[in-house]
Short mmCIF file of C-alpha atoms in Angstrom, two decimals:
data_model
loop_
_atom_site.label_atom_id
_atom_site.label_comp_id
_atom_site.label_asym_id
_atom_site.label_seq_id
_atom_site.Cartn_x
_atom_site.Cartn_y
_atom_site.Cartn_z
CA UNK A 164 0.00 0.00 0.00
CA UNK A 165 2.81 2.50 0.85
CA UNK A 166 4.35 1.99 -2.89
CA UNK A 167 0.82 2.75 -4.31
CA UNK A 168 0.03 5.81 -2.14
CA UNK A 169 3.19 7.20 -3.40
CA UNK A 170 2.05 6.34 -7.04
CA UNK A 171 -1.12 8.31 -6.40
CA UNK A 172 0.78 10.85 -4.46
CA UNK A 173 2.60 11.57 -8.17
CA UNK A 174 -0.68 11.66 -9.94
CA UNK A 175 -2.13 14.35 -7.62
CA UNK A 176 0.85 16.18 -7.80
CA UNK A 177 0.68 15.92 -11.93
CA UNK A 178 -3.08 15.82 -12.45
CA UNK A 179 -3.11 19.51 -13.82
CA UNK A 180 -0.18 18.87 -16.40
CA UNK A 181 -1.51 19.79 -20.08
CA UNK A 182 1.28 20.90 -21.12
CA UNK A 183 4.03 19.16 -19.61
CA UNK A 184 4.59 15.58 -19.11
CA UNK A 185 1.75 14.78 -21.92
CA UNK A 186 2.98 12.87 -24.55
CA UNK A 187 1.11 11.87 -28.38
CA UNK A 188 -0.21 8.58 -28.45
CA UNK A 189 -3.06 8.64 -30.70
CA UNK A 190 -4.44 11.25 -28.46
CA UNK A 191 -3.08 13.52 -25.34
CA UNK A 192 -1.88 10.67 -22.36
CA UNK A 193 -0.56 12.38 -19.43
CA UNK A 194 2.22 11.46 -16.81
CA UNK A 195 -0.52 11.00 -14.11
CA UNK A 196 -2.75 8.23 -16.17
CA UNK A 197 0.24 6.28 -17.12
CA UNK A 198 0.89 5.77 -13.93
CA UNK A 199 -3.07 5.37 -12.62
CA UNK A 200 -2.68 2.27 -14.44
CA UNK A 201 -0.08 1.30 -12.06
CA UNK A 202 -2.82 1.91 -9.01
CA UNK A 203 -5.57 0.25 -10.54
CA UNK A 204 -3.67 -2.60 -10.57
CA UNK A 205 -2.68 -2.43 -7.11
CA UNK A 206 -6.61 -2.03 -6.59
CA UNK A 207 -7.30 -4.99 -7.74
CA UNK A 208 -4.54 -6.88 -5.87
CA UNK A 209 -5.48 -5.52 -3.03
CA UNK A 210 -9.50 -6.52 -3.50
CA UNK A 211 -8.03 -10.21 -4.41
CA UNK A 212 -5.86 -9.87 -1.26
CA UNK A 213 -8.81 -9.10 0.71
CA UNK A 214 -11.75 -11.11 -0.89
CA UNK A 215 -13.21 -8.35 -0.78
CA UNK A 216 -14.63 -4.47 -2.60
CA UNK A 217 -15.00 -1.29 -0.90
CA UNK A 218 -18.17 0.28 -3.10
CA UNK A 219 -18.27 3.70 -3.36
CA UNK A 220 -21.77 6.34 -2.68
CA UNK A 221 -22.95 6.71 -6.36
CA UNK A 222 -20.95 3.83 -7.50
CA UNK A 223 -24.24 2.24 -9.43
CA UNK A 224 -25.47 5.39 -10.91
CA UNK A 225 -21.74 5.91 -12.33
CA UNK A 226 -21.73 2.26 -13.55
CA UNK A 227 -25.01 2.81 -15.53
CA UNK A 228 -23.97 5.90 -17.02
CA UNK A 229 -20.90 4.61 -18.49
CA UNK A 230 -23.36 1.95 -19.47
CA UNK A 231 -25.41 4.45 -21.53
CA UNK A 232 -22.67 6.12 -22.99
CA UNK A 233 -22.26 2.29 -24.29
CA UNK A 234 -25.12 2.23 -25.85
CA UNK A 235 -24.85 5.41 -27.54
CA UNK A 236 -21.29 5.06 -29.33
CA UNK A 237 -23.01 3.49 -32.71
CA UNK A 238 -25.23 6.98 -32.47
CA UNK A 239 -21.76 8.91 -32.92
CA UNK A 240 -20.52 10.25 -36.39
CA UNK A 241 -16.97 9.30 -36.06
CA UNK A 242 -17.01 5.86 -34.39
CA UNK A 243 -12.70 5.77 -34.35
CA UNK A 244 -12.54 9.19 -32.29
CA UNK A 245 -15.76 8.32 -29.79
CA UNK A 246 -14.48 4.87 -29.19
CA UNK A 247 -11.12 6.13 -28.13
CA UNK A 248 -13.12 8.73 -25.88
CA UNK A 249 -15.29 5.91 -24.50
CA UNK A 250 -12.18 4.25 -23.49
CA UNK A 251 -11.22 7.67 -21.64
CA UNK A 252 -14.08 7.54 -19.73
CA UNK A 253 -13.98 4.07 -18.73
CA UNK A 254 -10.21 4.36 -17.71
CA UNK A 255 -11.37 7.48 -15.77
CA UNK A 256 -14.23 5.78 -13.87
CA UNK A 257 -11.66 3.17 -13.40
CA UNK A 258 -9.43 5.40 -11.27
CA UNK A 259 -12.32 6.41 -9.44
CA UNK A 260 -13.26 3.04 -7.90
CA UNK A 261 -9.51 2.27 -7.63
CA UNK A 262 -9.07 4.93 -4.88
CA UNK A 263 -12.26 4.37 -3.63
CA UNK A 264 -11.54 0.92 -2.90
CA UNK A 265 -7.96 1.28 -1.40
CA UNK A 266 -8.36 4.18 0.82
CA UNK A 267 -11.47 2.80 2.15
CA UNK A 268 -9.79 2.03 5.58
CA UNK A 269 -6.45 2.46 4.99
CA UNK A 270 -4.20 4.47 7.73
CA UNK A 271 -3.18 6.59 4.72
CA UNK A 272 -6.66 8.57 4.64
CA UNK A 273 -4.70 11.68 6.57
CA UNK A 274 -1.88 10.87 4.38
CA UNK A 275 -3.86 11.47 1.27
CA UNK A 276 -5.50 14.34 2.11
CA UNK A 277 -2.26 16.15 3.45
CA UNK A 278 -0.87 15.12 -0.11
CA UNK A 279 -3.76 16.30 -1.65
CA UNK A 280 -3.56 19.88 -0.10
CA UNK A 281 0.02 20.41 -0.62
CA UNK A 282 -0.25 19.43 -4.70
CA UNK A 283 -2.41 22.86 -5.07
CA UNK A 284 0.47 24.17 -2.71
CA UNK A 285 3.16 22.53 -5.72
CA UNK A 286 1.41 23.85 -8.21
CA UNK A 287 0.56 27.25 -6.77
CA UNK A 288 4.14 27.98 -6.13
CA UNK A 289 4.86 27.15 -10.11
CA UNK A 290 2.89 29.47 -11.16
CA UNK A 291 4.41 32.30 -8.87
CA UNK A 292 7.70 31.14 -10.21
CA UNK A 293 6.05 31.07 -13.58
CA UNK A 294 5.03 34.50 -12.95
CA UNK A 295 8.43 36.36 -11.78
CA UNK A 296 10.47 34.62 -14.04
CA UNK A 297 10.26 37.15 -16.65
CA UNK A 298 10.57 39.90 -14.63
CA UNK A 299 13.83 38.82 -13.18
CA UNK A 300 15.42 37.72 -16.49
CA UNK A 301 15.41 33.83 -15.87
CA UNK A 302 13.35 33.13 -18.98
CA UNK A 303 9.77 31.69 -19.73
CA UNK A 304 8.87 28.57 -18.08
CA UNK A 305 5.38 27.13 -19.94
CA UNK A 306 3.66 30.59 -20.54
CA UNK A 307 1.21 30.68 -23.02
CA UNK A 308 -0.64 34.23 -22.70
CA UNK A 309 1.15 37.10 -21.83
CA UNK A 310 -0.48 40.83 -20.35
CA UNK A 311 2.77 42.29 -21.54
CA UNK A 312 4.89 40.65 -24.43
CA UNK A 313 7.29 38.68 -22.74
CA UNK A 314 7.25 40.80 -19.18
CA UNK A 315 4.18 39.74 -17.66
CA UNK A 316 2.85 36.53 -17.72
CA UNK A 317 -0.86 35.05 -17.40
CA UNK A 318 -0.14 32.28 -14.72
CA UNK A 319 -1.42 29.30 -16.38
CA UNK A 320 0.49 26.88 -14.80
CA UNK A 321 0.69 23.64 -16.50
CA UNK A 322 -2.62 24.02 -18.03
CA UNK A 323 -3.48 24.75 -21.54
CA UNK A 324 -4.62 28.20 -20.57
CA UNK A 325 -5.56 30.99 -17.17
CA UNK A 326 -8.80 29.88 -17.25
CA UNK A 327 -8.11 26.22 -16.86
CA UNK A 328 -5.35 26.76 -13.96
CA UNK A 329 -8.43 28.94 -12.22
CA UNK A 330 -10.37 25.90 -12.93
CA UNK A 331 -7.81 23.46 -11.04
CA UNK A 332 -6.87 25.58 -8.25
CA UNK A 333 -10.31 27.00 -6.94
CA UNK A 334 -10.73 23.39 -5.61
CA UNK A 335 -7.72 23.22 -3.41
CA UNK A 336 -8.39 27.32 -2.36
CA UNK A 337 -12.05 26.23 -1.32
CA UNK A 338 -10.82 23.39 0.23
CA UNK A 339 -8.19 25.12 2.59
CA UNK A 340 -10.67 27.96 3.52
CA UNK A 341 -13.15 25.72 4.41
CA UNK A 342 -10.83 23.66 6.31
CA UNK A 343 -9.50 26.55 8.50
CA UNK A 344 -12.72 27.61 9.44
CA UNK A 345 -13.77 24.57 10.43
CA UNK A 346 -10.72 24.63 12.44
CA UNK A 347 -9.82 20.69 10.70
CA UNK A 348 -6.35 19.79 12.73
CA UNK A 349 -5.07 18.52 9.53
CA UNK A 350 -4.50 22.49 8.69
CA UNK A 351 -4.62 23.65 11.76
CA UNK A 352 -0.97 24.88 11.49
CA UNK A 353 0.04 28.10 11.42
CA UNK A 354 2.12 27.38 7.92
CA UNK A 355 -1.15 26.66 6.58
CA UNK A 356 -2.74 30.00 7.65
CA UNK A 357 -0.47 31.51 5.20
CA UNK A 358 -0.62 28.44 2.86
CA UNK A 359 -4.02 29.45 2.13
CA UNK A 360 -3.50 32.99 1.93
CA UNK A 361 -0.77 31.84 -1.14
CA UNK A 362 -2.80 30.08 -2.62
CA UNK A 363 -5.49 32.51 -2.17
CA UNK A 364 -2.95 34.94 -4.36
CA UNK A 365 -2.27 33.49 -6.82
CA UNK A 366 -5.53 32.15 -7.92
CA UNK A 367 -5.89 35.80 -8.03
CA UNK A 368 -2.95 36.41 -9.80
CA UNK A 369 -3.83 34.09 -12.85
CA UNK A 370 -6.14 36.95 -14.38
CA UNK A 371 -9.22 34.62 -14.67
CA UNK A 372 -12.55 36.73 -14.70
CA UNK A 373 -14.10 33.53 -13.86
CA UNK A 374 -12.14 32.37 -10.97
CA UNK A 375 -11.96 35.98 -9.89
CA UNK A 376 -15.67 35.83 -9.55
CA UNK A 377 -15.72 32.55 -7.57
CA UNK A 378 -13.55 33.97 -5.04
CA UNK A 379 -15.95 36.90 -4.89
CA UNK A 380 -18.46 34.66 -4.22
CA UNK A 381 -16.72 32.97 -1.45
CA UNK A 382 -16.12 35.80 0.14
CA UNK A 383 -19.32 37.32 0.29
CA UNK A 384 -20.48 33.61 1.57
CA UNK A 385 -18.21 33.58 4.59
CA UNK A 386 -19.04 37.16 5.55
CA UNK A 387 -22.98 36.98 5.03
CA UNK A 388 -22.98 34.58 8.78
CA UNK A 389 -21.10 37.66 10.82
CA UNK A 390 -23.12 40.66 9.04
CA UNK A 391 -26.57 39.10 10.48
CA UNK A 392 -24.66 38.10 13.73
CA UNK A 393 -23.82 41.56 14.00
CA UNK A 394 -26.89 43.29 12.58
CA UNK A 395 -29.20 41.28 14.88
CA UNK A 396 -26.70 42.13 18.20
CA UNK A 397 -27.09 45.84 16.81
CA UNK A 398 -30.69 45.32 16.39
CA UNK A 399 -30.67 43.94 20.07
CA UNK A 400 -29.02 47.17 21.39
CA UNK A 401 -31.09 49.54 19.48
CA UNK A 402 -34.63 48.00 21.01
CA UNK A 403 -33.15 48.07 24.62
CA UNK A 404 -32.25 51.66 23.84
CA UNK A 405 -28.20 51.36 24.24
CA UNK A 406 -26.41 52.98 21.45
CA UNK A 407 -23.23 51.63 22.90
CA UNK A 408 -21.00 50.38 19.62
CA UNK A 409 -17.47 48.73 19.92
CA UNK A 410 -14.95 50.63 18.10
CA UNK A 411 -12.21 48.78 16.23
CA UNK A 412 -8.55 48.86 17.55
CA UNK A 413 -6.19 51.51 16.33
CA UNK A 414 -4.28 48.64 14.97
CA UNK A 415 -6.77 47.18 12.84
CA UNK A 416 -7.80 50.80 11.53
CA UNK A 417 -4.15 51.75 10.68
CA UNK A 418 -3.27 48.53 8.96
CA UNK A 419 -6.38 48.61 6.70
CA UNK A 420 -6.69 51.97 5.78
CA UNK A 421 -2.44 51.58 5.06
CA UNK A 422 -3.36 48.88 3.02
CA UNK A 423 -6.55 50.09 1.09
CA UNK A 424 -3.91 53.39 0.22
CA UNK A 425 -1.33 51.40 -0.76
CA UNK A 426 -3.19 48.71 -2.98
CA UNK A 427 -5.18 51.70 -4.60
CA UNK A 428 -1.80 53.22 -5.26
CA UNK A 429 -0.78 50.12 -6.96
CA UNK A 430 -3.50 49.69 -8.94
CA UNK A 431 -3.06 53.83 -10.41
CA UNK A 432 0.74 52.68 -10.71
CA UNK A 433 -0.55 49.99 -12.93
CA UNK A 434 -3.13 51.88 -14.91
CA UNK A 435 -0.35 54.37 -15.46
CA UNK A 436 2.09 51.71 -16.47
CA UNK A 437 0.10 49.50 -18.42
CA UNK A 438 -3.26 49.51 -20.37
CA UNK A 439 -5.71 47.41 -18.07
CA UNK A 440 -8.03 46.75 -20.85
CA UNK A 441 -5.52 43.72 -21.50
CA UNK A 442 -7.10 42.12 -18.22
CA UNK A 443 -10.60 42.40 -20.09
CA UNK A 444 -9.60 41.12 -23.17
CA UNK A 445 -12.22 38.71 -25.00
CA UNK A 446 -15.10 39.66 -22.51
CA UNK A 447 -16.26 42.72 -24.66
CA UNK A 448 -16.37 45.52 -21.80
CA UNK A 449 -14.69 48.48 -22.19
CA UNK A 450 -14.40 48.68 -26.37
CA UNK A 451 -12.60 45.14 -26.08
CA UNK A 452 -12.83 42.61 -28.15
CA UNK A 453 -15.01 39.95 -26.85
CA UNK A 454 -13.82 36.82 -28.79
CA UNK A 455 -13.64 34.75 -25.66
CA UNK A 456 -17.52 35.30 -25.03
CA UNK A 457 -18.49 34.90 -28.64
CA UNK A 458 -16.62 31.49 -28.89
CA UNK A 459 -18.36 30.08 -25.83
CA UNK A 460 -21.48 31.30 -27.07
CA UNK A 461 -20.77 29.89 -30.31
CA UNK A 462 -20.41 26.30 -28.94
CA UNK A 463 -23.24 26.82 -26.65
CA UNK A 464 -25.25 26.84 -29.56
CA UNK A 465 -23.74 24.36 -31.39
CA UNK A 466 -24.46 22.20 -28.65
CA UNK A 467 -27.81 22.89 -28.42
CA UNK A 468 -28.39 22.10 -31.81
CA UNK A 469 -26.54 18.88 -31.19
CA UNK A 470 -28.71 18.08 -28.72
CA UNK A 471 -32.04 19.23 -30.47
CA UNK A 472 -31.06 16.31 -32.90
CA UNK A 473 -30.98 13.79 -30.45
CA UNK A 474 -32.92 14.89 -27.25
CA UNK A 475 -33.69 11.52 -26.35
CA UNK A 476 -30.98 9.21 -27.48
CA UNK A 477 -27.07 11.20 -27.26
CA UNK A 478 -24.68 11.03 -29.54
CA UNK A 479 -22.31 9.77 -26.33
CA UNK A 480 -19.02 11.49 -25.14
CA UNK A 481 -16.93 11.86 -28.20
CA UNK A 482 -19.83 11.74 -30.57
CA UNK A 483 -20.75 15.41 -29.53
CA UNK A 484 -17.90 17.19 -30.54
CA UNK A 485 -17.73 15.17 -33.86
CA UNK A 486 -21.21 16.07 -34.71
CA UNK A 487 -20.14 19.82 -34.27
CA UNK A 488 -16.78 19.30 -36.17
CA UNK A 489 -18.99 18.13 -38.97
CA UNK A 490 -21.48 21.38 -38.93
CA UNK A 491 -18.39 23.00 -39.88
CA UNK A 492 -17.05 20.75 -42.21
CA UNK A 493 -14.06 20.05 -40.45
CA UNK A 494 -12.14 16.50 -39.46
CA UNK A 495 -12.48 16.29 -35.41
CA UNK A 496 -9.26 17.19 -33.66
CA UNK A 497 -10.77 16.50 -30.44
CA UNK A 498 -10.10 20.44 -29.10
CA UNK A 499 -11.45 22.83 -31.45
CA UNK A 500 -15.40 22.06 -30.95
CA UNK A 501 -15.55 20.16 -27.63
CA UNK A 502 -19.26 20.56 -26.32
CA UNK A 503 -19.36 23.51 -24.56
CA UNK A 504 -20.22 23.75 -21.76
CA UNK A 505 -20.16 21.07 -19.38
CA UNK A 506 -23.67 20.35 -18.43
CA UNK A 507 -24.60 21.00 -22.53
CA UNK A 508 -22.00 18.63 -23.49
CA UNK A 509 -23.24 15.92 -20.88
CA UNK A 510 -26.65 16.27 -22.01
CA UNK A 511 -25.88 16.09 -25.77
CA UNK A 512 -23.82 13.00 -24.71
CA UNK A 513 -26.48 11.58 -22.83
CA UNK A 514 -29.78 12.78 -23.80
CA UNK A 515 -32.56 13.78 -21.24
CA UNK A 516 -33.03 10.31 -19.92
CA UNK A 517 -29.25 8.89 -20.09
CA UNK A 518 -28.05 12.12 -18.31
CA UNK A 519 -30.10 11.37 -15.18
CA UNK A 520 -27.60 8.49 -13.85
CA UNK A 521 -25.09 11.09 -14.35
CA UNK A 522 -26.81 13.68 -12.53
CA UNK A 523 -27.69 10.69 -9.75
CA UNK A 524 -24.01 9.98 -9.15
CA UNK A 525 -22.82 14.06 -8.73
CA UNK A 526 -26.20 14.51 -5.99
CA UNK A 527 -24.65 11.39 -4.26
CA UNK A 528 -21.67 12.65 -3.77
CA UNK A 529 -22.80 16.22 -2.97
CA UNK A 530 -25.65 16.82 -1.67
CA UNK A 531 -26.15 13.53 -0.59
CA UNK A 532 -22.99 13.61 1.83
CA UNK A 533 -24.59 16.17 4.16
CA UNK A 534 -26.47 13.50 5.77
CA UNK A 535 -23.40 11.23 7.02
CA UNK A 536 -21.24 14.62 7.72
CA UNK A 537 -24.51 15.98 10.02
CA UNK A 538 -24.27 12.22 12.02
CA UNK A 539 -20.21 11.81 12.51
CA UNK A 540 -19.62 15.90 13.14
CA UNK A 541 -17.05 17.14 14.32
CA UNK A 542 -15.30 13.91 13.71
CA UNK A 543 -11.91 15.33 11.75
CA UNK A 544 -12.89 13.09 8.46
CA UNK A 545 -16.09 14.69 8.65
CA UNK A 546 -14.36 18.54 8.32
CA UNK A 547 -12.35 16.94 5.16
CA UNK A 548 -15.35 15.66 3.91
CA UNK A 549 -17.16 18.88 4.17
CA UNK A 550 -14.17 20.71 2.25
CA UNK A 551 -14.53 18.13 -0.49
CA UNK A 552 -17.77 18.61 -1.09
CA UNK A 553 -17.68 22.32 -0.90
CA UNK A 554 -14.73 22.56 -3.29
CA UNK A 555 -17.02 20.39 -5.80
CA UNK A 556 -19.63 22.81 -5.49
CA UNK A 557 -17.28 25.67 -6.80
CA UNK A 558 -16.00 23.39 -9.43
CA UNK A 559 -19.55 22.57 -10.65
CA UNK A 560 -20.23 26.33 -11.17
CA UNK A 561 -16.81 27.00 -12.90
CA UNK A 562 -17.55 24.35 -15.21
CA UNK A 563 -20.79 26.09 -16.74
CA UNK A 564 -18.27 28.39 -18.18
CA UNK A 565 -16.15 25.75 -19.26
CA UNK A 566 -15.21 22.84 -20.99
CA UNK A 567 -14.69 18.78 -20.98
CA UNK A 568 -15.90 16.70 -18.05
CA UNK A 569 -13.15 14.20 -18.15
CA UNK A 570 -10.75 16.26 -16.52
CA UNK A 571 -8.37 14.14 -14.48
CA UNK A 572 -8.51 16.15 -11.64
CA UNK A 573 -11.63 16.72 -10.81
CA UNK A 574 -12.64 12.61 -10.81
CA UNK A 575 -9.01 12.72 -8.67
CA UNK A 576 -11.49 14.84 -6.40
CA UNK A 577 -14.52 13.16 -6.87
CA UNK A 578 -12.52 10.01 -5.96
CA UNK A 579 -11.15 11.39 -2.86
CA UNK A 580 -14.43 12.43 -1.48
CA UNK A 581 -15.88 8.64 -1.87
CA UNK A 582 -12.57 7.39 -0.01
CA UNK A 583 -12.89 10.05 2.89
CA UNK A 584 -16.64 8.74 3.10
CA UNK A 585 -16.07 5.24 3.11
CA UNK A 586 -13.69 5.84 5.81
CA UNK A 587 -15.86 7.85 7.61
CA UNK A 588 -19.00 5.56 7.58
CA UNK A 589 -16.94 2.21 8.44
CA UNK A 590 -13.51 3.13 10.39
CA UNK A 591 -14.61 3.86 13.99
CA UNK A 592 -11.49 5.52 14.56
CA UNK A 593 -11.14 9.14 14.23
CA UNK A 594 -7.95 10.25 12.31
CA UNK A 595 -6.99 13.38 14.86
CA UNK A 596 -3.21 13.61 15.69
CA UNK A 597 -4.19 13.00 19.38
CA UNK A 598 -5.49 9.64 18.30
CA UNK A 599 -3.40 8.14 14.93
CA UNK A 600 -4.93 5.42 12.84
CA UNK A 601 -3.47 2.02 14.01
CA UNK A 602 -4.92 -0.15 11.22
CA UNK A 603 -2.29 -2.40 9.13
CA UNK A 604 -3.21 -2.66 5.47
#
């Protein structure tokens, strides 16, 4: 098991790599599901070990979809390019059940999710590298956008693009936040006070209007709870007559009015220094051109039209963005008209009836894990668990501006969140510092 959590360890470390470590054979195969194949095999000699299977939440409903997108492969234009997709998927939802099974009960649950945190910490800390590099003459390390020609980076990472290294990181920023507040002793740390902050940064730094909005969000969701609290305590004081209010410390009042000065002087410094209109590039605000809008809406309505062919029976996975390739005339490549976005492309895949498995499997492990974090709270695998599913939440939305469900790290974190709730439904034993796991696998 140790030799196969380190295997994994690599693949959450690499799950983001588009760019780097993917290699050309007969399609994009990257570092981390080379060596997934590695831990699905230990999966299975584990199970045989065992005589038995650790079954995930949703584990059927994913099963039957994979089933319908089966079914649907004849339905598909190019049958070559869908099969090979099909074969994606079922490789994918391979992985999943694979860490499912062997984290289960394993002592390496707090292992894993230490691991987990710390890639997003890895990758982070690339992209801040990725982004000073320039600047301090050391060259360009995987940039593919630049604000200023060869000065100032986008962050992307080792994703294709900003918007899919906002895409990958939200997860592990929700994640920490929501693990800090919950005060989890997994982060409790004071290094990972400031972790989160970093990674908190440079989420921000990447430029994406879409993650920038998420974090928005976020914040406005963490500080709705303490603007009632403190609303209804002023409320309370105003009907008992007191007009009594606590003023803030000096400190506190110094540091943020020195710091709204000085970030609005930075931001000036920047207008002055460079046009900002670069940061709303493809969004069509401000005179700019809005090419990044127009293209999504473009394939939203390709999609759509996809779909309106088939509403009941989908053209399955791969089939989707063939059928669009061949509106425009146009062999399928497999990246120029993906079904966009997500939930479209799933429902063109799938059709109205074949999507509900699908949809059955992602309320499982959602929505459906409230239930068994309510009954073990505040158990510490319950405060993981929580993150998780929080984390998926934000993912879910970003995806409705985005494309491709078969992104390797997000079933890496769907996979996680069954193996933290197998754990926590049939290991009695908490996995706090005060009281380590002491189970052999």
């Amino acid at each position: 098991m140790k030799l196969i959590h380190r295997l994994f360890t690599i693949c959450l470390f690499t799950a983001s790599f588009d760019i780097f470590l993917a290699f050309k054979l007969g399609g994009t195969v990257r570092i981390a599901q080379l060596i997934m194949v590695l831990v699905c095999f230990g999966a299975l000699a584990k199970a045989a070990q065992e005589g038995r299977i650790w079954w995930p939440r949703g584990g059927w409903w994913l099963a039957l979809w994979c089933f319908v997108q089966v079914l649907f492969l004849p339905l598909s234009v190019d049958f070559g390019f869908s099969l090979g997709y099909l074969l994606f998927l079922l490789f994918t939802a391979a992985g999943f059940y694979a860490v499912a099974h062997l984290y289960a009960r394993s002592c390496y649950i707090e292992p894993l999710m230490k691991a987990y945190l710390c890639s997003y910490v890895f990758v982070a800390a690339f992209g801040i590298f990725q982004l000073v590099s320039p600047i301090l003459h050391l060259g360009d390390f995987l940039v593919v956008q630049w604000i200023v020609g060869k000065r100032w980076p986008r962050i992307n990472g080792f994703s294709y693009e900003p918007s899919y290294f906002a895409t990958y990181l939200i997860m592990g920023w929700i994640a920490l936040v929501d693990l800090r507040y919950s005060k989890a002793h997994l982060t409790a740390a004071r290094k990972w006070f400031w972790l989160t902050i970093f990674v908190g940064a440079v989420l921000f730094l990447s430029t994406s209007k879409t993650g920038w909005i998420f974090m928005a969000v976020e914040g406005v969701v963490r500080a709705v709870p303490y603007v009632i609290r403190w609303g209804r305590r002023m409320g309370t004081r105003l009907s008992a007559g007191s007009l009594i209010f606590t003023l803030p410390r000096w400190k506190l009042v110094v540091l943020s009015v020195t710091g709204s000065i000085l970030l609005l002087a930075g931001v000036v410094a920047l207008g002055l220094a460079v046009n900002l209109n670069i940061l709303l590039s493809g969004t069509g605000l401000n005179h700019t051109a809005s090419h990044s809008v127009s293209d999504r809406y473009d394939g939203f309505i390709e999609t759509v039209q996809v779909f309106e062919e088939h509403p009941f029976l989908g053209r399955s996975l791969g089939g989707v963005s063939s059928r669009i390739a061949q509106l425009h005339g146009v062999p399928n490549d497999g990246k120029t008209y993906l079904g966009f976005p997500v939930i479209m492309d799933l429902l063109a895949a799938s059709g109205l009836i074949g999507i509900i498995p699908f949809l059955m499997f992602i309320w499982v492990n959602s929505f459906g894990m409230f239930g068994l974090i309510r009954k073990r709270w505040p158990d510490e695998r319950a405060k993981w668990l929580r993150a998780l599913v929080r984390a998926l939440f934000y993912e879910s939305f970003m995806l409705l501006a985005d494309q491709n469900v078969l992104r390797l790290y997000v079933w890496f974190h769907l996979s996680i969140i069954a193996a933290v709730a197998l754990h926590l439904r049939y290991e009695d034993q908490d996995c706090n510092r005060e009281k380590p796991l002491m189970l052999a696998v």
